[in-house]
XYZ file of N, CA and C in Angstrom:
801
model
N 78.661 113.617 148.183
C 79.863 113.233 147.460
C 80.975 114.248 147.702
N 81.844 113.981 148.369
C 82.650 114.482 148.102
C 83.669 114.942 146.843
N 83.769 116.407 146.913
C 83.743 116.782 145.260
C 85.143 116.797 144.889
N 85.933 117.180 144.120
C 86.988 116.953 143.483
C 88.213 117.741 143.533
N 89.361 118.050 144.302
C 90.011 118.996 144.915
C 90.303 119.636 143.991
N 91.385 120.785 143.548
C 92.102 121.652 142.011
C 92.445 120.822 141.993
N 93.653 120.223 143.165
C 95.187 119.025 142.982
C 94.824 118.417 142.015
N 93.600 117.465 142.179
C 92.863 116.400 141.840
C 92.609 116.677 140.244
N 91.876 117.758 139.943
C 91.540 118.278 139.046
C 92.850 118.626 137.642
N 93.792 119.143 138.260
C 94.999 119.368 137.544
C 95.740 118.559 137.187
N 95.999 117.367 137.923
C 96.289 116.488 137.435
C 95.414 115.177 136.841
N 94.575 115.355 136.431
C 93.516 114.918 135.665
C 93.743 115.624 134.332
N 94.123 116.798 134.302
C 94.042 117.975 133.195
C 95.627 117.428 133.093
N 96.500 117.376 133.394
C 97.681 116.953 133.018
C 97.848 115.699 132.460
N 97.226 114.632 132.743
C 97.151 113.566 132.335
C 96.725 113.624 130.969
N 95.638 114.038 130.214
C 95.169 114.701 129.569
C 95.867 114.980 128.035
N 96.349 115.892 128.662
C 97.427 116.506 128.079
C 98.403 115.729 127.421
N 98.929 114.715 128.394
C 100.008 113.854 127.951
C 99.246 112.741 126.518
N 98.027 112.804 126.822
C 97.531 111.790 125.867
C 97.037 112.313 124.556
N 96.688 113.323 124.745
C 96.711 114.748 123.406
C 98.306 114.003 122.595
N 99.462 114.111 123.263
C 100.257 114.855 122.770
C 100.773 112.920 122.428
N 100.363 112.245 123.034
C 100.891 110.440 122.398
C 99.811 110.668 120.595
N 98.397 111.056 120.954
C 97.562 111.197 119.987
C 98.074 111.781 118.337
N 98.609 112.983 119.256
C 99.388 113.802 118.222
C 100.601 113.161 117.084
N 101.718 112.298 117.934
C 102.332 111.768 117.618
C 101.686 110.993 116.462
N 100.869 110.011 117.060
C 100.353 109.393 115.786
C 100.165 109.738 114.980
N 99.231 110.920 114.913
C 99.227 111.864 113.597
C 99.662 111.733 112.611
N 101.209 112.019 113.202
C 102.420 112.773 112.568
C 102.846 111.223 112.369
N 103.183 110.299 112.872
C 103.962 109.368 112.521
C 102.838 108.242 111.040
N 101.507 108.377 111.415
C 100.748 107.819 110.441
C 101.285 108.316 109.306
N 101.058 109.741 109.136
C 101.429 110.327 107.865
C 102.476 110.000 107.528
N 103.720 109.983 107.766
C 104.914 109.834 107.342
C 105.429 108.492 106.813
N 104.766 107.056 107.615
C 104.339 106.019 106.941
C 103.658 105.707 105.824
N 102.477 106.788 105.739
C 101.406 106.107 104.859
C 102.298 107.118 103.495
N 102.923 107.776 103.698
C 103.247 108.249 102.611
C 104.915 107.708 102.156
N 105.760 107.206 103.110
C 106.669 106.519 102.583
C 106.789 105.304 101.918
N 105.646 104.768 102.154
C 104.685 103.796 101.807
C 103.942 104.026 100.103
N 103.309 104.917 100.079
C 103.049 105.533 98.670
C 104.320 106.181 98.413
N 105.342 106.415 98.389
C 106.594 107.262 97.422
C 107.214 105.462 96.910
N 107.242 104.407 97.955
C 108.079 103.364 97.767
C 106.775 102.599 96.660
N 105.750 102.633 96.474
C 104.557 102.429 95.499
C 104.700 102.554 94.319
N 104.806 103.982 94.249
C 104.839 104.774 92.966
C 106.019 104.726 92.230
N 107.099 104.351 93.164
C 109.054 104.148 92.814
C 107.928 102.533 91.943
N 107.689 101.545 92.197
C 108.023 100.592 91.913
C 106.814 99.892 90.811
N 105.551 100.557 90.588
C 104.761 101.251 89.527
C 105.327 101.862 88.128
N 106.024 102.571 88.504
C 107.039 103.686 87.234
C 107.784 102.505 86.809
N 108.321 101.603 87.632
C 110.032 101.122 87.118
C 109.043 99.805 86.219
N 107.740 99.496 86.042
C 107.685 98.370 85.260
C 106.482 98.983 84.109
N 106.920 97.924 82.791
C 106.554 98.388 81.450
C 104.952 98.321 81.208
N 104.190 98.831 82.187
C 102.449 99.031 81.858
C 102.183 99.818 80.719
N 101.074 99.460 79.568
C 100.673 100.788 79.240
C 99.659 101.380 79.979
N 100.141 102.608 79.506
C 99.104 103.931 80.301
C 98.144 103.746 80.445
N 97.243 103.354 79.250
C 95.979 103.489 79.347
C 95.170 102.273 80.123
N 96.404 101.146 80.285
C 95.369 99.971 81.235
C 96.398 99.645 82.468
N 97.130 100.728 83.305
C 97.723 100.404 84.080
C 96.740 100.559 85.528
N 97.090 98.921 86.016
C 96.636 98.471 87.163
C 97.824 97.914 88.310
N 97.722 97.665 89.441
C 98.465 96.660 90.000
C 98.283 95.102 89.832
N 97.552 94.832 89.563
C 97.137 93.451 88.732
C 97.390 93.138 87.183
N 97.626 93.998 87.106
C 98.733 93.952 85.561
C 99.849 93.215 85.389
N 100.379 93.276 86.292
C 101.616 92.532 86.714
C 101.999 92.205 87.935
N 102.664 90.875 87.352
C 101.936 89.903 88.775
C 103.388 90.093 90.055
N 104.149 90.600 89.213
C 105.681 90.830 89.914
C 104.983 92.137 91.015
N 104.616 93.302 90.250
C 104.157 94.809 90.408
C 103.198 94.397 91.717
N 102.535 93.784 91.253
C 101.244 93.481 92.539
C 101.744 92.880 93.608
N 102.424 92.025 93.680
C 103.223 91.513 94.677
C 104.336 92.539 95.858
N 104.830 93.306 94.976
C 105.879 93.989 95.375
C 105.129 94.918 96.107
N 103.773 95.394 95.694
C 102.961 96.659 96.546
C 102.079 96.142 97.454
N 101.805 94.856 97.282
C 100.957 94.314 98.407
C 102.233 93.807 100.113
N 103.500 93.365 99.431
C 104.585 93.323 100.797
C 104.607 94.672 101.063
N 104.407 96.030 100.191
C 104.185 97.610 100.941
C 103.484 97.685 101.938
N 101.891 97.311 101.158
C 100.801 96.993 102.603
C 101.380 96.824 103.492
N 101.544 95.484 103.145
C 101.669 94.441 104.620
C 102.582 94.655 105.793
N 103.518 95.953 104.894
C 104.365 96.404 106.319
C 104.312 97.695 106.783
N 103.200 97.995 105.813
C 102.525 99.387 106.411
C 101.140 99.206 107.388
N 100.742 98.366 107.301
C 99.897 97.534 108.441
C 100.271 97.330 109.195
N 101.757 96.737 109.524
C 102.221 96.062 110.506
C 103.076 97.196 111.533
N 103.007 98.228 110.473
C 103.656 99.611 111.348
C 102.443 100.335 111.980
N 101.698 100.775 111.151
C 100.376 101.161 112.229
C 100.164 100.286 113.560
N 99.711 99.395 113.296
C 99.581 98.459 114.583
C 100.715 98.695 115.607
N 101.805 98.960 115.354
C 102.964 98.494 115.963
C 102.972 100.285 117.083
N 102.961 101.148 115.550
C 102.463 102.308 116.208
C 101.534 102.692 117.448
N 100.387 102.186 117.025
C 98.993 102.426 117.984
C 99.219 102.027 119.214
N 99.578 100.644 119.310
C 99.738 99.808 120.316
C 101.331 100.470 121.058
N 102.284 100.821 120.676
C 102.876 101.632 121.212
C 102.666 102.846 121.943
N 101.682 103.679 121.236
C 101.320 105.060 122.119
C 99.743 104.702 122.974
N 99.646 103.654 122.918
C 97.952 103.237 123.300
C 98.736 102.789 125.053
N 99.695 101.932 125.108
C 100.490 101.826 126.217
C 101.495 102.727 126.764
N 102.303 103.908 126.102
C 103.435 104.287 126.212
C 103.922 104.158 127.540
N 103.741 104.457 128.627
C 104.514 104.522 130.147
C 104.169 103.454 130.613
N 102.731 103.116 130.629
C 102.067 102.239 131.373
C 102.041 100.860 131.153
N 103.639 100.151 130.996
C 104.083 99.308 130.545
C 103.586 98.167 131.828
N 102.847 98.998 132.699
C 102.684 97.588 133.839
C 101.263 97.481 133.509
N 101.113 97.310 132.802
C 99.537 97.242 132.626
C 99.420 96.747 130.641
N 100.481 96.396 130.316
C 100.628 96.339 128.290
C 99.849 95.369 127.800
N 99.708 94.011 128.525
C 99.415 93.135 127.913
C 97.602 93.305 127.971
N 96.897 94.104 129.008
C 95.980 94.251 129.636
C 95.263 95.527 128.530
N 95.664 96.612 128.217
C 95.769 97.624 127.158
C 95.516 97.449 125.842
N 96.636 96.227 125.368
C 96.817 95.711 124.199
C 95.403 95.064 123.872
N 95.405 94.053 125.049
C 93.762 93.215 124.684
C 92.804 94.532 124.288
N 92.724 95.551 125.428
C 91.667 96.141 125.792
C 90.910 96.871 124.073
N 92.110 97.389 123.790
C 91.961 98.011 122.295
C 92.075 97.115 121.324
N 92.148 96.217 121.134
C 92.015 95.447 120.278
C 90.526 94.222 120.197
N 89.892 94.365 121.036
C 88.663 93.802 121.621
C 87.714 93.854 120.242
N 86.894 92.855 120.173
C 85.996 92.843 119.088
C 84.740 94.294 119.649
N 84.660 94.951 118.341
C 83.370 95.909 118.663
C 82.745 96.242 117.456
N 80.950 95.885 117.470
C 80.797 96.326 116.017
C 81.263 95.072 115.088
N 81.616 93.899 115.751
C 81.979 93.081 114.753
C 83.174 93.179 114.321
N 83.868 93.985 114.487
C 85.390 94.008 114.288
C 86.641 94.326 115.165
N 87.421 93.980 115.188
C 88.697 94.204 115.424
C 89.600 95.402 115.303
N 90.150 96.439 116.239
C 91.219 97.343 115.183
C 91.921 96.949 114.447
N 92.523 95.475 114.107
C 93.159 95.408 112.844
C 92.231 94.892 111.939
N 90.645 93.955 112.226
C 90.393 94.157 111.002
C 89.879 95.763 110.023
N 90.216 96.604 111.236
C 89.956 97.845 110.708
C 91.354 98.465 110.045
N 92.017 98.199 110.903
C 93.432 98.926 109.980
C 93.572 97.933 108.491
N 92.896 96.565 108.625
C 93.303 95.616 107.029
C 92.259 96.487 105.954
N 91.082 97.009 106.729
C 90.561 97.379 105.450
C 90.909 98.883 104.910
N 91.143 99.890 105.559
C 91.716 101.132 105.839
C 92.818 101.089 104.537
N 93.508 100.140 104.902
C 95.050 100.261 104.278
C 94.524 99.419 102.908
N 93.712 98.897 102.742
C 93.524 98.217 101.848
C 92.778 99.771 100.644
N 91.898 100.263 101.499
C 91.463 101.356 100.928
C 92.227 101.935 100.164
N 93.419 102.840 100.931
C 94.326 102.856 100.283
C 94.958 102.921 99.338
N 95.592 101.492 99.335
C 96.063 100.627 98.397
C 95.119 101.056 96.557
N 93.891 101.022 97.096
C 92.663 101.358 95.885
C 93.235 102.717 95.786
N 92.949 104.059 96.776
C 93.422 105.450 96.610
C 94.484 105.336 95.801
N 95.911 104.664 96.069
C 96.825 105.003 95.585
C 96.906 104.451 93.729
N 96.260 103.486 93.659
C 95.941 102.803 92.452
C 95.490 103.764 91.339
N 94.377 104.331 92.002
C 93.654 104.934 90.374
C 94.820 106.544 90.642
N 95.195 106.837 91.388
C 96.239 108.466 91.679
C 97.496 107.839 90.171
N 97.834 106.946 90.236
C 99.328 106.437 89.947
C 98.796 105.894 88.545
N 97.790 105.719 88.272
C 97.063 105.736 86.988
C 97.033 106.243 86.511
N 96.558 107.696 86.865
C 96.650 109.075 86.285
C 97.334 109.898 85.726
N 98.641 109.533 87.203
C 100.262 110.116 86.659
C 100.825 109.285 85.601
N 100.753 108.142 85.469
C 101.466 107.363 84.213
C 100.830 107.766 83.056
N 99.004 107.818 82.965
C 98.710 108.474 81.870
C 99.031 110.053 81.650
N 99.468 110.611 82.471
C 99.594 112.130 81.903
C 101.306 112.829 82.385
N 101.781 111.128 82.634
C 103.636 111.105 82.379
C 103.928 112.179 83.910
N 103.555 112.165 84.684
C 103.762 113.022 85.702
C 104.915 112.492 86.496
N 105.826 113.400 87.040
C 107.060 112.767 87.832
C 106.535 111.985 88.813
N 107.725 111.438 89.613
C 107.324 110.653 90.763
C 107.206 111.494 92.058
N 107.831 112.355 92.085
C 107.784 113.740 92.888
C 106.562 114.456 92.797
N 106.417 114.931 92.125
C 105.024 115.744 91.697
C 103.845 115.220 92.309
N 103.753 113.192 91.620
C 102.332 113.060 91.957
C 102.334 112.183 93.304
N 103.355 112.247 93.929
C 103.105 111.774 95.585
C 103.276 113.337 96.588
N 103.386 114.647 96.188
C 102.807 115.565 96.374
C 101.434 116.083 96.248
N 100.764 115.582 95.248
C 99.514 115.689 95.176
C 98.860 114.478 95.536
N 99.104 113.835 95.959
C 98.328 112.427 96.920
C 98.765 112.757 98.334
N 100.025 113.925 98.703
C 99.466 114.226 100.032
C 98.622 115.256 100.120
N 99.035 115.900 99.068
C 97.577 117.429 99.259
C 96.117 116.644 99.223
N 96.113 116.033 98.285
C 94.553 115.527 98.750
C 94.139 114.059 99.678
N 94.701 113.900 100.192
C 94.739 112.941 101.930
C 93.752 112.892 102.166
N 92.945 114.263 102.210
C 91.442 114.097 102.681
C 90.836 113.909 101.831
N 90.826 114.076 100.647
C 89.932 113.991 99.598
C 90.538 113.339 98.408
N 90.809 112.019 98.791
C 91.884 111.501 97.181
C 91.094 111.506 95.819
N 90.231 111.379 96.226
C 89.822 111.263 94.744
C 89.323 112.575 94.077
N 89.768 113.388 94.636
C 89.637 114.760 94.083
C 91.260 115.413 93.984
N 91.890 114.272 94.147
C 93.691 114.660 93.829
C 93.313 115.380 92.333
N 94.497 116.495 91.844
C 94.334 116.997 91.101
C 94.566 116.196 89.507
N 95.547 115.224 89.524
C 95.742 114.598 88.580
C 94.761 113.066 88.122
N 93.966 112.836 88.475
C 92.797 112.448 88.657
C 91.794 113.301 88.103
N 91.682 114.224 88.351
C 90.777 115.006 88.014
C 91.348 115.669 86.875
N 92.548 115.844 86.178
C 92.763 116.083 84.661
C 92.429 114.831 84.197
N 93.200 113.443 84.291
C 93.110 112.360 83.923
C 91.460 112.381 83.160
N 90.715 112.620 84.294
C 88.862 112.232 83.935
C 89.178 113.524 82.827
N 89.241 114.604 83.473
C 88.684 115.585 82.446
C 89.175 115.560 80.738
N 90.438 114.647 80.507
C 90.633 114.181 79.554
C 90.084 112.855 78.522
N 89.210 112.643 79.780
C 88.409 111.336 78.756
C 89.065 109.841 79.063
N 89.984 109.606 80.326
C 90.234 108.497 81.098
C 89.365 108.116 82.374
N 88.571 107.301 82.167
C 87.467 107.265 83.615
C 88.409 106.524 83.960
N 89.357 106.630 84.893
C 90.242 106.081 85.955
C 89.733 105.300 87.031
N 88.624 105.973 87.660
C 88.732 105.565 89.017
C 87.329 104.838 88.736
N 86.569 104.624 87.468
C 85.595 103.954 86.947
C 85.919 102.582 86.524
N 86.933 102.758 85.470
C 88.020 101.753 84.924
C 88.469 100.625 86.682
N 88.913 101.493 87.452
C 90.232 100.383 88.408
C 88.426 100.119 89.218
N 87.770 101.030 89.569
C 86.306 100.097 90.298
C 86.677 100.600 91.842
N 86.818 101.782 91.984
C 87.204 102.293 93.229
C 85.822 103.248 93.548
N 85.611 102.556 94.755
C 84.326 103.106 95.279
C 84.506 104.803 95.474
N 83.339 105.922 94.990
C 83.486 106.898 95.115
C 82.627 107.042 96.392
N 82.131 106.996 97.436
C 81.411 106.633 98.338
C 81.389 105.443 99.352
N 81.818 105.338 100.270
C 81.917 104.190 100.950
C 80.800 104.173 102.269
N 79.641 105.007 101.975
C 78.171 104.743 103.302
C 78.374 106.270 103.146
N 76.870 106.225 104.073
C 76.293 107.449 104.769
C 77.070 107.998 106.121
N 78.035 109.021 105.922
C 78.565 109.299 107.468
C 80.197 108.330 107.661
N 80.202 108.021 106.335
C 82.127 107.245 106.506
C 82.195 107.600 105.658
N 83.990 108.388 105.684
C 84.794 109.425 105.188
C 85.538 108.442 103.936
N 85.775 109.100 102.944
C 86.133 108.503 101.412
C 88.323 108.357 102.096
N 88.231 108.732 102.417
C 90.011 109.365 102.589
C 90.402 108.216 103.619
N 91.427 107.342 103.263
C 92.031 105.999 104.105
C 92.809 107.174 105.198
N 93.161 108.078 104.943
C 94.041 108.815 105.933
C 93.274 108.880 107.472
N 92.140 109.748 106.801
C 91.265 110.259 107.763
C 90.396 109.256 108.920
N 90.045 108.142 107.754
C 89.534 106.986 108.929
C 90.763 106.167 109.580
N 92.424 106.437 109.207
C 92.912 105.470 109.920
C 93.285 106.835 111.174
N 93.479 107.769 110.938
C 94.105 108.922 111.759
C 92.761 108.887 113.172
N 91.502 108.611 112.501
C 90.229 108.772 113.856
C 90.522 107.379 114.358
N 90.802 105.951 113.648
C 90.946 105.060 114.794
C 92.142 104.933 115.078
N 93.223 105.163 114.850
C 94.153 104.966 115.894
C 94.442 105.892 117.144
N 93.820 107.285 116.635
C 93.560 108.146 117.595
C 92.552 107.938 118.843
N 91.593 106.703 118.052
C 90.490 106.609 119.651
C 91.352 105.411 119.986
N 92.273 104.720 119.554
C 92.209 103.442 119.966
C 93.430 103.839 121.251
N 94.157 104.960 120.921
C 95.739 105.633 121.588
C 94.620 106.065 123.170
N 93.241 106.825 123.010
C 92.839 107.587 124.315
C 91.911 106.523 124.582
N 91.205 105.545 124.259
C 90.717 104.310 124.917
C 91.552 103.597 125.794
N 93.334 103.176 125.371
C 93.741 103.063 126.347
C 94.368 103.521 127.607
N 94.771 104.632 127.122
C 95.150 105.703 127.973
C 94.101 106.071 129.342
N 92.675 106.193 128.946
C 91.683 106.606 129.558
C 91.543 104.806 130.821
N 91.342 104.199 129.941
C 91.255 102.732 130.710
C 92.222 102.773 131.779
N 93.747 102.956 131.422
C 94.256 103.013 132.272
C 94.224 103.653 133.483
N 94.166 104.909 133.173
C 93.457 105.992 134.565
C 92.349 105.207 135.035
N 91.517 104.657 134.434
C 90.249 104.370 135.219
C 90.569 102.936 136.208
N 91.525 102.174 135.571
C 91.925 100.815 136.567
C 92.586 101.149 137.652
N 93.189 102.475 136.943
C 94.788 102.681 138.408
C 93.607 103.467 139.567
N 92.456 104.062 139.199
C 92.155 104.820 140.133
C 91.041 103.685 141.296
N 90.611 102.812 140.418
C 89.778 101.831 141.230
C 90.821 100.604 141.933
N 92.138 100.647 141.480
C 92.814 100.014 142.455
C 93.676 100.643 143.378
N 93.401 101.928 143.557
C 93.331 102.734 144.403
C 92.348 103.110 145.340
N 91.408 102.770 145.559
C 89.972 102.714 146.266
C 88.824 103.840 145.134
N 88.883 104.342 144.393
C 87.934 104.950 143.840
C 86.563 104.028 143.840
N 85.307 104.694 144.089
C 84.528 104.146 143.710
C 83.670 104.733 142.312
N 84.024 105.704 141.604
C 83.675 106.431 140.879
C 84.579 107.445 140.303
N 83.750 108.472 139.128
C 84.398 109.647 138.800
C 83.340 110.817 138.483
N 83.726 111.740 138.466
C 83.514 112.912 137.825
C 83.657 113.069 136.674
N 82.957 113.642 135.529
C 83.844 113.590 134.045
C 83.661 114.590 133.795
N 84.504 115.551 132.597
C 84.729 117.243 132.399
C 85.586 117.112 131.427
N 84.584 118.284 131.039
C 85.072 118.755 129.717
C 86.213 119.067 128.918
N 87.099 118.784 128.396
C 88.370 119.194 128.166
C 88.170 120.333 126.698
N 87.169 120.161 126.423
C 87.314 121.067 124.683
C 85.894 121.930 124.888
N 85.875 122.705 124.079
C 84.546 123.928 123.821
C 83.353 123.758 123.139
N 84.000 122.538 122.020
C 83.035 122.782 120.622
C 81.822 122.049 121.425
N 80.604 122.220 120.944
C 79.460 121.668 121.119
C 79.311 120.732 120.535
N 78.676 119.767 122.259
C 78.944 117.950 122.133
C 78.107 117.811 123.316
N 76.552 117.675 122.186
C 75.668 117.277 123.489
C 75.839 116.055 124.651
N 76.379 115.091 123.712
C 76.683 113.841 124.505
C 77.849 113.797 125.853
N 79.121 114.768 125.674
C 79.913 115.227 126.774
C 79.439 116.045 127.514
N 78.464 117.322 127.110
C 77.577 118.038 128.096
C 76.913 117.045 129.082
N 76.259 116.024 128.414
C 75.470 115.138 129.235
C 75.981 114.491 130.376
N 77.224 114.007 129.888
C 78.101 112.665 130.967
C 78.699 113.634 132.012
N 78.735 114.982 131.884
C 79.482 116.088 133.244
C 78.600 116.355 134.350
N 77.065 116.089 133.852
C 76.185 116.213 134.820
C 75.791 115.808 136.249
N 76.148 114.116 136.264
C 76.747 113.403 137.550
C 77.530 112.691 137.837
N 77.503 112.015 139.120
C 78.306 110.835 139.341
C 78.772 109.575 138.688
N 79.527 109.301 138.134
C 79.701 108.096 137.615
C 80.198 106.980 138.667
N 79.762 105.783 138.777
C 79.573 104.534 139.767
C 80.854 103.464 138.474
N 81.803 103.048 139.220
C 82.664 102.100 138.661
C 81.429 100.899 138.737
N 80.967 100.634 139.782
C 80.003 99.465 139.588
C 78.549 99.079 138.816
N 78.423 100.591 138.042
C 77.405 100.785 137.444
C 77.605 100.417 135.519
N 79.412 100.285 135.931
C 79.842 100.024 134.147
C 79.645 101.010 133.644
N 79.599 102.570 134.284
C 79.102 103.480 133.389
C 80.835 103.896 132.382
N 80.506 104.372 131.175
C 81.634 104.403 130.336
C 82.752 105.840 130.346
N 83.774 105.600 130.275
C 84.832 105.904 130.508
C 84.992 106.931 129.015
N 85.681 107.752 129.271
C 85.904 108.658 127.896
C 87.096 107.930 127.160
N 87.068 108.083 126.230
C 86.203 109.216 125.240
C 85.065 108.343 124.636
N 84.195 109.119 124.713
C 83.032 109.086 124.544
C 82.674 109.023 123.152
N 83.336 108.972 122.292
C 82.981 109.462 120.513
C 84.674 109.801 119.832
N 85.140 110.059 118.799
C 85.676 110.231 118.311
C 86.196 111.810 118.778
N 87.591 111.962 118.766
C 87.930 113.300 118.900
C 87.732 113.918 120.065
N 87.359 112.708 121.385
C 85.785 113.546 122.376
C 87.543 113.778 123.512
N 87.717 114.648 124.111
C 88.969 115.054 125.072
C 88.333 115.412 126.331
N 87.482 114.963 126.814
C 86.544 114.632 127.971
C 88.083 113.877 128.944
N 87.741 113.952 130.220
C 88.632 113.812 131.533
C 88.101 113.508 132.659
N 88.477 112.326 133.242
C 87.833 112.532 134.901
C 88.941 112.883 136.094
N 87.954 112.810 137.042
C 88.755 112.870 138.362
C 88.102 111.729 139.243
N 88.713 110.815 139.428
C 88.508 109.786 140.778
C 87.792 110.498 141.762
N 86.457 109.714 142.180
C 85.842 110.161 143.719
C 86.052 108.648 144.231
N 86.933 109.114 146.026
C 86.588 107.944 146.252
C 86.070 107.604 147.755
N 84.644 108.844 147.647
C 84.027 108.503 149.011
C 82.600 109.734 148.671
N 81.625 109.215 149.235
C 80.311 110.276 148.829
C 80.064 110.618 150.815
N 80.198 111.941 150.552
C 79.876 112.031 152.282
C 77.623 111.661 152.460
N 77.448 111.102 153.328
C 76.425 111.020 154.234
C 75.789 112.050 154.959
């Protein structure tokens, strides 16, 4: 086999790079949604006459309405997002991308994953905004503490006076404290890991089509990160065969694994 030049190599590592930094974006742009999204929530929660002690979004049928069109266009921005940085340059290839990440796996869809995510949510933000109405908290204050605890909402701090005062909140609204063995409680965190694999699934696809319609018959794959990941140790070991269907990185969540096109094995 002929092995893999620096050239080759560096720009593999550059490519890389560029998809880190579409990844990144998302990040940053998820957050800023999912939380303009909860400030426009909590604005419209406060402005109607619940009492404290049984405030729900199903309380009122105006209230529930008004936060479920929030959803629905905070859904429609993720998607809009993903699928934006999942294609960004590689606009000759969008419609092909778009399918690719959006493909049933596991029984689902990325949007039926972003419907339930955001729906999650929707629950997170429910029993948080419960809390603050029972313990009169500004509107400022407690969409500051629903971003401090992002990863851990239900350990937001006002929540956790709320209970410690003798309001089971998040008992009362029926918000799962546990959602499985090995899936994360925080809507942030599971929408931030799939739109993040769904941004380097296509990104990666793409390299892998442009290089086999280029004559590649294969790749090399390598490591891009340090932490210990038996499964990327594994896939660096040999040849990968385009005709063998062998799989394309990333390999797992978070996985920044890279190839380089081979496209000839010497004899």
């Amino acid at each position: 086999m002929k092995q893999p030049t620096s050239k080759e190599i560096e720009e593999a590592k550059d490519y890389l790079r560029q998809r880190l930094n579409a990844e990144l974006s998302m990040k940053n742009n998820l957050l800023a949604i999912m939380y303009q999204a909860a400030k426009e929530i909590i604005a419209v929660s406060y402005k109607y006459n619940v009492p404290t002690n049984q405030f729900s979004f199903s309380y009122n049928k105006e209230l529930q309405e008004e936060v479920e069109t929030i959803i629905a266009n905070l859904r429609e921005l993720i998607e809009d997002y993903t699928e934006t940085l999942a294609v960004a340059t590689h606009t000759d290839e969008k419609e092909h991308i778009i399918s690719f990440i959006n493909r049933e796996s596991h029984g689902k869809t990325l949007v039926d994953r972003i419907n339930a995510y955001t729906t999650q949510f929707k629950k997170e933000l429910e029993v948080a905004i419960a809390s603050g109405v029972l313990l009169n908290v500004a509107e400022g204050e407690l969409l500051s503490s629903i971003k401090e605890s992002r990863k851990s909402p239900l350990f937001n701090r006002h929540i956790r006076q709320a209970t410690s005062k003798g309001f089971p909140v998040i008992s009362r609204l029926k918000v799962p404290e546990t959602y499985g063995v090995g899936r994360t409680n925080s809507s942030f965190t599971a929408l931030d890991n799939l739109t993040n694999f769904a941004i380097a699934e296509g990104w990666m696809d793409y390299f892998a089509m442009i290089a086999q319609k280029s004559g590649a018959i294969g790749f090399m794959s390598f490591r891009g990160s340090s932490y210990p990941c038996q499964q990327c140790d594994d896939e660096t070991t040999y040849f990968h065969a385009f005709s063998n269907g062998d799989p394309v990185p990333p390999y797992h969540a978070h996985c920044c694994c890279y190839i380089v096109p081979i496209y000839e094995i010497d004899i």
